[in-house]
XYZ file of C-alpha atoms in Angstrom:
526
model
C 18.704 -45.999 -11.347
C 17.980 -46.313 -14.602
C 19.338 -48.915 -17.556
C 22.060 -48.428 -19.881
C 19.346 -48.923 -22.773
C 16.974 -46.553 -20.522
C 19.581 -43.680 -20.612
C 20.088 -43.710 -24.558
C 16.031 -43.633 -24.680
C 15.995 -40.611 -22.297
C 19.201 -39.325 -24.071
C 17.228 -39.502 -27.216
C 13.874 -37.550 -25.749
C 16.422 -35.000 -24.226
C 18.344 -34.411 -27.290
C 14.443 -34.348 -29.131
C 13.402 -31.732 -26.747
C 17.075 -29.716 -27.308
C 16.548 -30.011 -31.465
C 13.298 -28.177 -31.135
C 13.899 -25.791 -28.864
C 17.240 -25.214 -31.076
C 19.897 -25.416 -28.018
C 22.186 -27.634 -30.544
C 22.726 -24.513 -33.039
C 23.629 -21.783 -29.870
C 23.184 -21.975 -26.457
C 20.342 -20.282 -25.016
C 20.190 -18.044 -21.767
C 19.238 -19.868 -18.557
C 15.162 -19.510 -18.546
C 14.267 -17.574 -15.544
C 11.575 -18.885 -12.835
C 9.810 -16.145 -11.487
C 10.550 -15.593 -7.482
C 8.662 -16.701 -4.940
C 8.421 -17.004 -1.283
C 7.403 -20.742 -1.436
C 9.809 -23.438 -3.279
C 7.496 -24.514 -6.084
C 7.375 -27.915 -8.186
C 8.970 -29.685 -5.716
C 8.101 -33.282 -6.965
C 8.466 -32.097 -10.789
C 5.549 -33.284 -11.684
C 4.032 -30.279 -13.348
C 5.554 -30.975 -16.515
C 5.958 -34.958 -17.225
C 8.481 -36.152 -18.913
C 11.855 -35.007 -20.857
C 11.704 -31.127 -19.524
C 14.624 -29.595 -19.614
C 13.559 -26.656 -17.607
C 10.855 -27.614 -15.093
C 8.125 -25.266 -13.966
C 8.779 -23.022 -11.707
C 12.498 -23.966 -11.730
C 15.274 -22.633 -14.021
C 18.254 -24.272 -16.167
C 22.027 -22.751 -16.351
C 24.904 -24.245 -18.014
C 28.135 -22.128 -19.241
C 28.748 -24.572 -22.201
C 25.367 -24.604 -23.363
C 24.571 -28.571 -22.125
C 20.542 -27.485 -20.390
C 19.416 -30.835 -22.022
C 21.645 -32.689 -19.280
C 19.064 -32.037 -16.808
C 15.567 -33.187 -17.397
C 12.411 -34.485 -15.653
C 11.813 -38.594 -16.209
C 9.221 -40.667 -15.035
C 10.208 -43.067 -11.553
C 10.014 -40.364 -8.709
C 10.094 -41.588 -5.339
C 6.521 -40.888 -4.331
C 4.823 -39.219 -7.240
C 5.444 -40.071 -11.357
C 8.745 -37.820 -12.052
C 11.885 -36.869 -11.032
C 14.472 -34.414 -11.937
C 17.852 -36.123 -13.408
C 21.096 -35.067 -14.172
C 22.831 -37.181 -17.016
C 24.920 -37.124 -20.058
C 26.345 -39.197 -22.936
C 29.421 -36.975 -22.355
C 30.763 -34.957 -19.683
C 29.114 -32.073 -18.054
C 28.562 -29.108 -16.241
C 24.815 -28.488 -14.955
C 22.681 -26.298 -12.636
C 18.853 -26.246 -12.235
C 17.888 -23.624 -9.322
C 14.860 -21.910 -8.295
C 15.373 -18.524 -6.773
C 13.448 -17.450 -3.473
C 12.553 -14.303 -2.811
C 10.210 -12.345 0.067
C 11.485 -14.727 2.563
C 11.518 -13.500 6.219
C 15.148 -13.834 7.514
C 16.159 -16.158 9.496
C 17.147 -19.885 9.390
C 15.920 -22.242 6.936
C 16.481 -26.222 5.838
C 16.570 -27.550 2.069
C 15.293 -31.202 2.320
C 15.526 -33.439 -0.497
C 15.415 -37.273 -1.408
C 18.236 -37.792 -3.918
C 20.177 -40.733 -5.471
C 23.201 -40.760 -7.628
C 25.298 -43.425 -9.248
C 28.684 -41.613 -7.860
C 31.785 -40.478 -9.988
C 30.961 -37.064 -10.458
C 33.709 -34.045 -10.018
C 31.092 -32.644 -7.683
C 26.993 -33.459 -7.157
C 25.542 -31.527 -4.389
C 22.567 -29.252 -3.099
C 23.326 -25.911 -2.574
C 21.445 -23.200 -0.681
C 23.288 -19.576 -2.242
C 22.891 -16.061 -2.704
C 21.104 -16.091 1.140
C 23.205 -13.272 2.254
C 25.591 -15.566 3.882
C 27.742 -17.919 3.384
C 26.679 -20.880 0.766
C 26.068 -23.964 2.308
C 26.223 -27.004 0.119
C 25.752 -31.107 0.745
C 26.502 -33.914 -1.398
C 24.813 -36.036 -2.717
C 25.935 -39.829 -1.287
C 26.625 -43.341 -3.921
C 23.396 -44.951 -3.332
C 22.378 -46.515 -6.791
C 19.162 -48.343 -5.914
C 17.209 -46.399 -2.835
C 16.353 -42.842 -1.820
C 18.294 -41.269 0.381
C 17.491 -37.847 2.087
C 20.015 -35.113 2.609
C 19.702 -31.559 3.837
C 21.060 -28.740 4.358
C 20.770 -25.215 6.045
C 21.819 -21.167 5.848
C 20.686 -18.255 7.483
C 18.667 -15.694 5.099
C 19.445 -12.434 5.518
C 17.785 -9.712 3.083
C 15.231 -12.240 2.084
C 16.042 -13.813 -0.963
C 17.807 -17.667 -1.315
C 18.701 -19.748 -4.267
C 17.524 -23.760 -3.772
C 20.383 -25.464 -6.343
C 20.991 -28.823 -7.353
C 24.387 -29.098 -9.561
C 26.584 -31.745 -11.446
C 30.290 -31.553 -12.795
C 29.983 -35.009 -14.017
C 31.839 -37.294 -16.174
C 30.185 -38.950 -19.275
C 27.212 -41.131 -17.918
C 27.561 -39.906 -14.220
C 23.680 -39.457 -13.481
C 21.736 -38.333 -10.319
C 18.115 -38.198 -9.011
C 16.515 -35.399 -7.059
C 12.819 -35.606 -5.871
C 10.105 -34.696 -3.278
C 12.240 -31.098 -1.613
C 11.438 -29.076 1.139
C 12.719 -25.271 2.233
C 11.517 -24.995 5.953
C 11.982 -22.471 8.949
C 14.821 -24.529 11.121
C 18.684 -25.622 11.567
C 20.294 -28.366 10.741
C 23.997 -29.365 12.099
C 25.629 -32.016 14.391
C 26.915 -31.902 17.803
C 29.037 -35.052 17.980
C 31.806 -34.749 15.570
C 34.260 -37.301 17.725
C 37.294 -39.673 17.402
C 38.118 -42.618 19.174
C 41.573 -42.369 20.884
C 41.382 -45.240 22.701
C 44.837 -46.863 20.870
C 46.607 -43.594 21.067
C 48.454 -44.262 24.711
C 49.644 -47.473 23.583
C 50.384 -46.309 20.163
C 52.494 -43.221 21.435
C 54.483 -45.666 23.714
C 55.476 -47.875 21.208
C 57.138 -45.034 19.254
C 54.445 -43.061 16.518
C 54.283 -39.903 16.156
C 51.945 -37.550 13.904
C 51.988 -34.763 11.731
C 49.852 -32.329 9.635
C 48.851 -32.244 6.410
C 51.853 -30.536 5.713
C 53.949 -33.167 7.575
C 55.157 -30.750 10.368
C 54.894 -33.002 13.726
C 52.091 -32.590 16.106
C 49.921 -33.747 19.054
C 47.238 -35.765 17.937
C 44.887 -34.639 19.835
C 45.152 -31.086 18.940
C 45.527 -31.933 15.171
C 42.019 -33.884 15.054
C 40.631 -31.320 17.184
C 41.911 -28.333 14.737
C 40.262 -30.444 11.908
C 37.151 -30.047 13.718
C 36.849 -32.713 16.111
C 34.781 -31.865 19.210
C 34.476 -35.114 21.073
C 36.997 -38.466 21.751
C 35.709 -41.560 22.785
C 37.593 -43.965 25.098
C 37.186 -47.694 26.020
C 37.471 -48.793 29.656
C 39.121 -52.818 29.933
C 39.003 -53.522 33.822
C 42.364 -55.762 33.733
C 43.588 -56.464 30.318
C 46.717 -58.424 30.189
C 48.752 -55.267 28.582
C 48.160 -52.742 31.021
C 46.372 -50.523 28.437
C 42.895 -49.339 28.310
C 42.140 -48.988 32.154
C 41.305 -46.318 34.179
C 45.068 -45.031 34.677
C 45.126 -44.246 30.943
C 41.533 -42.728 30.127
C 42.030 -40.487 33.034
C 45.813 -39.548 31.190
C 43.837 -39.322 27.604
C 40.822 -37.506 28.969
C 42.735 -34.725 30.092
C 44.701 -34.303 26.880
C 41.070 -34.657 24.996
C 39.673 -31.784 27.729
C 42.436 -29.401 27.507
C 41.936 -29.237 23.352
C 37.298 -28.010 24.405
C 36.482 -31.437 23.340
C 33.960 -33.460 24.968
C 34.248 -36.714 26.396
C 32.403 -40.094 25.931
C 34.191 -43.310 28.142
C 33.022 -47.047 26.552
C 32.122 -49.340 29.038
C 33.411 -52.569 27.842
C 32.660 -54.309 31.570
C 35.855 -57.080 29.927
C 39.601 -57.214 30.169
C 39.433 -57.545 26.372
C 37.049 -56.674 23.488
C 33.304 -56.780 23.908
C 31.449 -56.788 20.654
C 27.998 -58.642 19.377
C 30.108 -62.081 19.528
C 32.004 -61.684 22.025
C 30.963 -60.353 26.332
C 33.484 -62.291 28.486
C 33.478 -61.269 32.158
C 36.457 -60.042 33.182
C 38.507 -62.529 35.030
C 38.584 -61.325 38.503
C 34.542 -61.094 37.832
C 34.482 -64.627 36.707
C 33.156 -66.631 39.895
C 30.808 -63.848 41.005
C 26.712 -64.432 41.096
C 24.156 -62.243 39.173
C 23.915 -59.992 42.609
C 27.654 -59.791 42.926
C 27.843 -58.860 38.796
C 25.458 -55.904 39.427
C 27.860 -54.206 42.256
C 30.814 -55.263 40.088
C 29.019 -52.994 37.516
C 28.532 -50.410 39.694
C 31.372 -49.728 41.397
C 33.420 -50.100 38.186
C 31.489 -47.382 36.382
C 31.429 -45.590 39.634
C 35.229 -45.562 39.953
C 36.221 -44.558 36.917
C 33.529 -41.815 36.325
C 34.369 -40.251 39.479
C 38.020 -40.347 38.720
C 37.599 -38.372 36.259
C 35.111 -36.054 37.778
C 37.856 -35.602 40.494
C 40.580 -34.474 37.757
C 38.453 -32.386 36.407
C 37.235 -33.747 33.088
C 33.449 -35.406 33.742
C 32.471 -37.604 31.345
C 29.682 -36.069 29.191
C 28.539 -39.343 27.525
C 28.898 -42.841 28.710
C 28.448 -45.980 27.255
C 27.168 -48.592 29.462
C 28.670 -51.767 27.305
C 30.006 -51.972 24.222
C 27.914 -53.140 20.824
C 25.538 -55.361 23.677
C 23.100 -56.757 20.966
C 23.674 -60.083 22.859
C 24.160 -58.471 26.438
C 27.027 -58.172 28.560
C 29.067 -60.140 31.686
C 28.051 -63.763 29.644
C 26.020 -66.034 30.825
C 24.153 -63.752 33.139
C 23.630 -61.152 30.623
C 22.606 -62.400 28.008
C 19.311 -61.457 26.141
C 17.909 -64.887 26.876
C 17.570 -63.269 30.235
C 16.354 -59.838 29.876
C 15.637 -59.582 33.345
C 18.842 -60.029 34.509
C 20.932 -57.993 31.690
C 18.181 -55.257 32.578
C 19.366 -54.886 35.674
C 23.181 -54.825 34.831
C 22.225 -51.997 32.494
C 20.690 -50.318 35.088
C 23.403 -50.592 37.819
C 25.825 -48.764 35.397
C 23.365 -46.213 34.558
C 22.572 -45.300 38.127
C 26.525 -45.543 38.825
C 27.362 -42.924 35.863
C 24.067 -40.632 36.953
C 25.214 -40.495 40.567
C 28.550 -39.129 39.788
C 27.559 -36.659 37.536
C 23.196 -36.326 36.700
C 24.195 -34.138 33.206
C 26.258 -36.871 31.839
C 24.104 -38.683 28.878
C 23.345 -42.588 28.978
C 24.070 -44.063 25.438
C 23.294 -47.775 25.002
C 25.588 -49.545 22.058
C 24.817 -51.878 19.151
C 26.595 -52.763 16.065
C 25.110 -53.605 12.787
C 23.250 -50.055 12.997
C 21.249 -50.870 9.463
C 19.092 -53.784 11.191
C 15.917 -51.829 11.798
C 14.526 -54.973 13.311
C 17.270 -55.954 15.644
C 17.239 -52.219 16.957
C 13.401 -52.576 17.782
C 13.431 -55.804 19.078
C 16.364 -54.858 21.515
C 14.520 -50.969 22.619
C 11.253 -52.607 22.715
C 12.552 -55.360 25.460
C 15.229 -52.455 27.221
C 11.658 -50.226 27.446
C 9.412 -52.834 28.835
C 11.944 -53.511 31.823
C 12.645 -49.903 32.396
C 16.006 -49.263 31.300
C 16.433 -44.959 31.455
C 18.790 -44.250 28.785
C 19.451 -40.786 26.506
C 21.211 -42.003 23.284
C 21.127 -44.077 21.097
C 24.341 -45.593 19.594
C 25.299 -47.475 16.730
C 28.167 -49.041 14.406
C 27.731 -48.627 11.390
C 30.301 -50.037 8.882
C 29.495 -50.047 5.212
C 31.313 -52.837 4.377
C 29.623 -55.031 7.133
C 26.517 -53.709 8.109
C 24.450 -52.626 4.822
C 23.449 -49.621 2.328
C 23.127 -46.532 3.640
C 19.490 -46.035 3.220
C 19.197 -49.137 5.311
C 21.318 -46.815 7.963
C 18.586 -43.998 7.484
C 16.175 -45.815 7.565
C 16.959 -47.445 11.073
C 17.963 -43.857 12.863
C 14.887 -42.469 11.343
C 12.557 -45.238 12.868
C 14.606 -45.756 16.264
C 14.529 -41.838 16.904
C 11.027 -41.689 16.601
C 9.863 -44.803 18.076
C 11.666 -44.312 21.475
C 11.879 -40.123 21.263
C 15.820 -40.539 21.365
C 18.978 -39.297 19.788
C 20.604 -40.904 17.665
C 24.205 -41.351 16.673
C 26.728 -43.787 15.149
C 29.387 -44.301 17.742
C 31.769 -45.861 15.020
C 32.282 -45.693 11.528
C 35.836 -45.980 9.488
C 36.921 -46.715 5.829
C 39.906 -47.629 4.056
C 42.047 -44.976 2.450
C 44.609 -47.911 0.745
C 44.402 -51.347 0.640
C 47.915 -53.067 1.272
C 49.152 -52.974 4.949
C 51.843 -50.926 6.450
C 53.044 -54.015 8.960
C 52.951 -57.617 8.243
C 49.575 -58.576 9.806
C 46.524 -58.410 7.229
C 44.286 -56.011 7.274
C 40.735 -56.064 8.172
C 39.573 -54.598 4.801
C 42.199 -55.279 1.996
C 40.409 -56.485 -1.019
C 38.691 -54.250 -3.484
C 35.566 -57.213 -3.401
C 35.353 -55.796 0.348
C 34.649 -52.392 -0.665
C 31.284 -49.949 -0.713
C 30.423 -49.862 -4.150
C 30.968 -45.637 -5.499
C 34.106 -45.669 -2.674
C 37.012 -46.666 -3.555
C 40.135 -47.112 -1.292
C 41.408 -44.049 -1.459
C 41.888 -40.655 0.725
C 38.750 -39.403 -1.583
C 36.769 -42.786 -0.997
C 37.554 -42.367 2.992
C 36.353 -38.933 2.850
C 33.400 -39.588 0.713
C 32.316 -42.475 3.494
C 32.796 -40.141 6.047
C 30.948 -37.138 4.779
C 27.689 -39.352 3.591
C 27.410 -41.307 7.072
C 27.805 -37.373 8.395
C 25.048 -36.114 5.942
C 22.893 -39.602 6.484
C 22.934 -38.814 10.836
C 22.254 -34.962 10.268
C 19.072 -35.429 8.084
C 17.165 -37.692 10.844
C 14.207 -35.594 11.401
C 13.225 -33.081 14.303
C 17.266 -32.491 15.338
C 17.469 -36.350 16.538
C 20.995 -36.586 14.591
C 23.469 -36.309 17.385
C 26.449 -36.877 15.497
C 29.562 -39.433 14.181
C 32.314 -40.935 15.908
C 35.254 -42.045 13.903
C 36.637 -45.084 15.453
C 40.250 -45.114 16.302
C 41.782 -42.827 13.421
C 45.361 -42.771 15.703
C 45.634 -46.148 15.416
C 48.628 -46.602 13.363
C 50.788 -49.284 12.338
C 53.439 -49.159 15.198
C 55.232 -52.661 16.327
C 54.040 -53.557 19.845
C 50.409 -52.122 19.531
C 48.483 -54.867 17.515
C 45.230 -56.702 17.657
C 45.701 -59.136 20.831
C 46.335 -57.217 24.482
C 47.640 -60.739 25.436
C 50.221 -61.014 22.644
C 52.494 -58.496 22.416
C 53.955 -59.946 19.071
C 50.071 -59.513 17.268
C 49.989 -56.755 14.405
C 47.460 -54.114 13.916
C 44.787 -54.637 10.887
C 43.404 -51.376 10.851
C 46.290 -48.790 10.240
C 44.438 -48.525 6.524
C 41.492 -47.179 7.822
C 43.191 -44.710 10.048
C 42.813 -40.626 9.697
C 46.898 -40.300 9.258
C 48.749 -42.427 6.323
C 51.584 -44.274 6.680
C 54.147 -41.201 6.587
C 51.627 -40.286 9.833
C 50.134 -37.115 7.987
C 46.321 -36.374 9.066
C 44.142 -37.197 5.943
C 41.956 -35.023 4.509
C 38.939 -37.350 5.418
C 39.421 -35.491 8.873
C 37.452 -32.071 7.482
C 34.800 -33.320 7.633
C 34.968 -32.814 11.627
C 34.599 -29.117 10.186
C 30.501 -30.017 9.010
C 28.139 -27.939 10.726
C-alpha cells in the first residue's frame, strides 16, 4: 500500500518515463513480449523501478493510459512489484503470452493486493482455447494475499493477464506468479438451511431474481449450490432443529444432487465458543453416561437418515468446540475427557456409514495459534478426523490474509482439508423486523465492502478465492450460513421465546421482497 505522497512520486516517475518514450503526444501500440513456454519475470525484478512495460511482459490500453501500470520498489519477497494506478480513471492490461505449451490443465498463482473500488481487478488466464477463466483480486490494503486460477490449454498457447477498470487512485499490487501443470476448483459450495423449516412455517416464501416464486432449495441449488448444512438440537424448547426436521430438509436438499453435512450441536440450543450447555435431559449424567449420550445421539440421527435414503456425507461432531462440548466435562481443561466425547461421535457417524467425512468445528478461523494449539492437543489423544472446519466472519474474526494464512498452516501441519463451514455478510444495514441486527452499523463493516448486494458478493467471492488457493487441493470449499433465514414473525433468535426477532435477515442470500441475491453466483465458482 503505498502513501498518498508516495503515489504522486510514482505518478511523477510514470508520467517521466511516458514523456520520454512520447506516449503523451499519441498512443503507442501495446509492446509485444516474445512467446514462451515458461512465464518469465515473474517477480518484475528485471527492470527496477517505474517500467511501464516489464521484461518479458507486454502493456495494452485502448485509450492510450500504458503509464498506469508500472514496476515500483516493495515486492513481497524480492525489490519490485508490478502496480496498477492512476491520478485519473483507467483502463489497463499487462499480459504475457504463452506459447509451446503441452495441453492440458494449468494454474496461474499470484500474490496480489489491491486497495478495492475498481469497476473490475482480476487475473485472467485467455486465449487457452477454452473458455477464459478469470479471479479477482480481494480488498486487502496492508498484506499479500494469494489467488489463483485455472483453464485447460488446448492448441498450446495461453495468455497470463492482470487487468484494471479502475477509478481515479484505485491501485493494485501483483508479485511473485506461477503457471503450473494442475486444477484448481472447490467441492463444497454449500448453504446452511437449518432456519428454513421454521422459516417456511411461519409464512416466507422465496423467489428468483426475477421475483417469480420458488423452492428454496432448488433456487440456491440452480445458483450453484452443491451442499446444505443442517444443525441437530436434541430437545429445543420450539420443536425445531431435531431429527424430525433434518430428516424432512435432507430429503428436499438430496432430491435437488446436493450433498449433505448434519452439525452436531450435542445442546437443545446454540453451541458456539461461549456457549456448550448439555442438553437438559443430559444434565445429571456422568462423563461415562455423556459418552453413550453422544453416541447414540449421533447414531440415531445418522442412521435415520441413512434409512430414508439420504446418508450424511459430512458430519460435524460439535459445533465451533474451541472450548469443548457437554460443559463441565468437556471442556479443554480436560482434554482427556472431551477427547473421548469427540471420539464417541466419530465412531457413532463412521459405523453408520465409513464414507461419511469427520469435520471438527471452530470459530474465529484467522487465529493460527488457537487452531494449532487445539489440533496439536486433538492429535496427541488420538482424535481420527477428515476436515477441518472453520467460521470465518470478517467482521469478527480478522483480515483475510490472517484467514489464509491459518488454512494454509492447518492444512499442512495436520495433512487435512480445509474449509470454512460459515461465512455471511450484510447486503443492507437497517432491519426488516423490529429486533436489531447483528451487523447494522457501517463502523461494523470490512473495510473495501460495503453493505450492499455488491459488498455481499464481493465477501463471498474473496473468502471463495482465499479457500481455493490453499496449496496441494487442501481447499474443500465455503458454506454460507443460513442465507433462508429471513425476517418472518415467529422465527427469531431465542427457541424458548417465541416473541424474539431475527438479527440476521440482512445478511441473508434473498432481500426483503424474498428475491435470491446475486451474491448466490458465486455457488457457480469452479
Amino acid at each position: 500500500m503505498r502513501t498518498t505522497r508516495g503515489r504522486f512520486r510514482l505518478r511523477s516517475a510514470a508520467l517521466a518515463t511516458a514523456l520520454g518514450a512520447g506516449l503523451l503526444l499519441a498512443p503507442l501500440p501495446a509492446q509485444q513480449a516474445v512467446a514462451a513456454s515458461t512465464l518469465t519475470n515473474t517477480g518484475f525484478e528485471a527492470d527496477g523501478t517505474g517500467t511501464a512495460t516489464p521484461s518479458g511482459w507486454s502493456t495494452y490500453s485502448a485509450a492510450g493510459q500504458n503509464a498506469a501500470s508500472f514496476t515500483e520498489a516493495g515486492g513481497r519477497s524480492g525489490g519490485h512489484r508490478l502496480s496498477h494506478w492512476s491520478s485519473s480513471a483507467y483502463k489497463v492490461e499487462t499480459y504475457q503470452y504463452l506459447s509451446g505449451l503441452t495441453d492440458g490443465t494449468y494454474t496461474l498463482s499470484a500474490w496480489v493486493r489491491s486497495g478495492g473500488g475498481q469497476n473490475a481487478a482480476y487475473l485472467a488466464l485467455r486465449n487457452c482455447g477454452s473458455a477464459e477463466q478469470r479471479t479477482d483480486l480481494p480488498v486487502t490494503t496492508s498484506s499479500w494475499i494469494r489467488i489463483v486460477t485455472s483453464v485447460k490449454v488446448v492448441g498450446g498457447g495461453c495468455t497470463v493477464s492482470i487487468n484494471s477498470d479502475a477509478n481515479a487512485g484505485n491501485w493494485l499490487n501483483v508479485d511473485d506468479l506461477t503457471f503450473t501443470s494442475g486444477s484448481t476448483g472447490l467441492g463444497v459450495k454449500g448453504v446452511d438451511l437449518s432456519a428454513l423449516k421454521k422459516n417456511e412455517d411461519f409464512g416466507a416464501t422465496y423467489k428468483n431474481a426475477s421475483g417469480t416464486a420458488g423452492d428454496p432449495v432448488a433456487l440456491l441449488k440452480g445458483a450453484g449450490a452443491n451442499y446444505g448444512r443442517l444443525k441437530v438440537w436434541v430437545n429445543p424448547a420450539d420443536g425445531y432443529n431435531t431429527k424430525a426436521q433434518v430428516l424432512a430438509t435432507a430429503q428436499r436438499i438430496k432430491a435437488q444432487g446436493m450433498k449433505l453435512l448434519v452439525d452436531f450441536h450435542y445442546s437443545d440450543i446454540w453451541a458456539d465458543p461461549g456457549a456448550q450447555t448439555k442438553p437438559a435431559a443430559w444434565a445429571g449424567h456422568s462423563y461415562t453416561q455423556l459418552k453413550t449420550d453422544v453416541y447414540n445421539h449421533t447414531y440415531d440421527v445418522l442412521n435415520a437418515l441413512k434409512a430414508q435414503g439420504t446418508t450424511a456425507d459430512m458430519v460435524q461432531i460439535g459445533n465451533e468446540i474451541n472450548t469443548g462440548m457437554l460443559w463441565p466435562e468437556g471442556s479443554t481443561s480436560n482434554w482427556t475427557q472431551f477427547a473421548g466425547l469427540l471420539n464417541s461421535g466419530i465412531s457413532a457417524a463412521k459405523a453408520v456409514s465409513s464414507s461419511t467425512q469427520i469435520a471438527l468445528h471452530l470459530a474465529n478461523g484467522g487465529d493460527n495459534t488457537l487452531y494449532r494449539t487445539w489440533f496439536d492437543n486433538a492429535t496427541a489423544q488420538g482424535v481420527s478426523y477428515d476436515v477441518i472446519a472453520l467460521s470465518f466472519y470478517g467482521y469478527w474474526h480478522g483480515a483475510l490474509s490472517s484467514l489464509q494464512a491459518n488454512l494454509d498452516d492447518v492444512s499442512a501441519r495436520y495433512g487435512k482439508k480445509v474449509m470454512v463451514a460459515e461465512t455471511a455478510y450484510p447486503f443492507r444495514l437497517d432491519s426488516k423486523d423490529a429486533h436489531e441486527n447483528i451487523i447494522d452499523l457501517s463502523s461494523e463493516l470490512i473495510s473495501g465492502y460495503p453493505a450492499s448486494s455488491a459488498g455481499q458478493s464481493a465477501w463471498l467471492r474473496d473468502v471463495m478465492n482465499v479457500v481455493e488457493a490453499v496449496p496441494s487441493g487442501r481447499g474443500l470449499g465455503v458454506v454460507y450460513w443460513e442465507p433462508a433465514w429471513t425476517a418472518v414473525t415467529g422465527n427469531g433468535w431465542d427457541p424458548t421465546d417465541p416473541s424474539s426477532g431475527n438479527a440476521w435477515e440482512n445478511q441473508a442470500l434473498f432481500d426483503y421482497d424474498s428475491r435470491l441475491l446475486p451474491a448466490a453466483a458465486w455457488f457457480a465458482h469452479r
